Amino acid sequence: MHPILSHRRRLLVYLAAWLAFGLLLAGVIAVSGPAAFPWAAAFAAPLALLLGLMSLSCWYLVRLLPAGTTALPRMARTWLAAGVVDLAIWIALAHAWSWVLGLAQGAHSQLPAASMTPLLLFAGCIGLSVAVLGYYMLAAFQTSREAQQRALELRMAAREAEMQLLRRQIDPHFLFNSLNSVAALIGTDAAAARRMCFLLADFFRRSVKLGACQTIALADELALAGAFLAIEEVRFGARLRSRVDATAEAGAVGVPALILQPLVENAVHHGIAHLLEGGDITVAAATRDGLLDITVENACDPDRPPSRGTGTGLANVRGRLMALYGTQAVLDVDSRPGCFQVRMRLPAAPARETPCAS
Amino acid sequence: MRVLIVDDEPLARAFLAEQLGAMAGVEVIGEAANGFEAVKLAEGLAPDLLLLDVQMPRLSGLEVLELLGERAPQVVFVTAHDEFAVRAFEVHAVDYLLKPVEQARLAQAIERAAARLMAPRDRAGSAPTGIASLLAAPRSPDHPLQRVLIREAEHVHVLPVHRIDFIEAQDDYLSFAAGGRRHRKQQTLSQIESQLDRTRFVRIHRSFILNVERIVRIDPYAKDSWQVQLADGTRLPMSRTGYQRLKEVLD
């Protein structure tokens, strides 16, 4: 894509610069004597604009002969040839233009085009050279920006892969504590112990399956959160009360696998676990204006500053959203005394079947 | 042996109680669901042994020991986390059990505790020395003290460090000023200084540590001394070294 032709404003600035160049040239003509300034301006300004339009095509040569990788002799040859051709055409057109102007002005004060040829040649050389140098600078700038963008994308992809790997690992303390609950229940309530085993099996099966996927339906993610909360409710007893609310449309939306789970785990470990009397955790999801809106809210100890653990969990979720959706996704944290809320909004595209690694 | 079980999870308490019930010579005299209850019950019932969870809301197992101080009985930690083991042995815990707790392992811990109780008084009395280290041990800059525990008569006061305005040394006490109130605790200024966040709390004087967020203005007072004014109007003296320390933190 042409860096100037494809942008209206840049094209206007570019032509204005050439117009200024034309007026400068007119000034030189007026001072050196061949014509008065108004006539010199009428002669030089259109010619400068013409040279500007002609040199637009130099961009393609710049791309063809990139600086740094092109052999110097080849570069010199090509540019010399291009310059000679361009300037020859331009000077010929300048002669034609002075003849036309001469007709309009009346025969008694012809613009002496022939005497101005050396000056035109000199000005044309300068104008073209500056344009070509400018294009080379623009090309260098574009290349470095593209390289930066690519590096960023690569980093994001690597981060996403790493994050996914991390998410697939289950927190061992969750397992130890759950097993402790099962061991306790076996002595007092065998049926409840059995139920806990099924809950654990359900949670681990889901989590292994989801961890292998890129994108999943939110309903699957919510089912995992539900299984997790059900297990923690057994462990914490009356201290933990949880609710998961989602509309059917929200459940069908595709989300990055395990994007919600860290937030739900934070709500338990950094919220409810620090409250003597416990509290509520609410997970809610709905679609609004083409966006999926998910909130995770939990009670928390107002005297406890947010710990580092929450920070990394949140940062990971934020990083993944950033890598996958850029500015289209938003993550807001609302921390009031006694209540902690994370709100996530991302584009609501329906879940597609994506290949899951086994 | 009279045992007190401390765990915030009802199932975990029930599990320990069930296992201990099957052991001869062991009596569960109480269960505490959090650190506050634990302190109260430990003082009221004077058990021989605490089975103590580490991670609990508001007061951790280690903070329970800090509050009990010299009155702390023998302690066996019971937790799902293995990373507290080092600190547990620093406070001379009898044993460190990982959840889920196996019956044989629990029995072993009880035996060890019994052996310590039978041992001559000086060995049994080694626990308090270890607990004193909880108050004295410096903390790494990455994990500064988050809250200060203060006992006032029968009450335990948990003071989050961000509420502290300044700390003043008074004889062998510290006086914590927070929101116009004063709280006294037996500790030294150097000990608390080594545990607090150094980017937030600065020792501005031989007798004062200041929360830098409370500073409103600093005025020269005499040669080589300054006066700091706090948001609530309090004025504190600042020495030359204090001034330099404060400058380092603020720059």
mmCIF file of N, CA and C in Angstrom, chain B residues 79 144 172:
data_model
loop_
_atom_site.group_PDB
_atom_site.id
_atom_site.type_symbol
_atom_site.label_atom_id
_atom_site.label_comp_id
_atom_site.label_asym_id
_atom_site.label_seq_id
_atom_site.Cartn_x
_atom_site.Cartn_y
_atom_site.Cartn_z
ATOM 1 N N THR B 79 -1.485 -29.092 58.255
ATOM 2 C CA THR B 79 -1.779 -28.219 57.109
ATOM 3 C C THR B 79 -1.621 -28.964 55.785
ATOM 4 N N PRO B 144 6.786 -8.110 54.019
ATOM 5 C CA PRO B 144 6.763 -7.327 55.259
ATOM 6 C C PRO B 144 5.546 -7.696 56.091
ATOM 7 N N ASP B 172 9.832 -0.394 78.061
ATOM 8 C CA ASP B 172 9.973 -1.631 77.288
ATOM 9 C C ASP B 172 8.686 -1.965 76.519
#
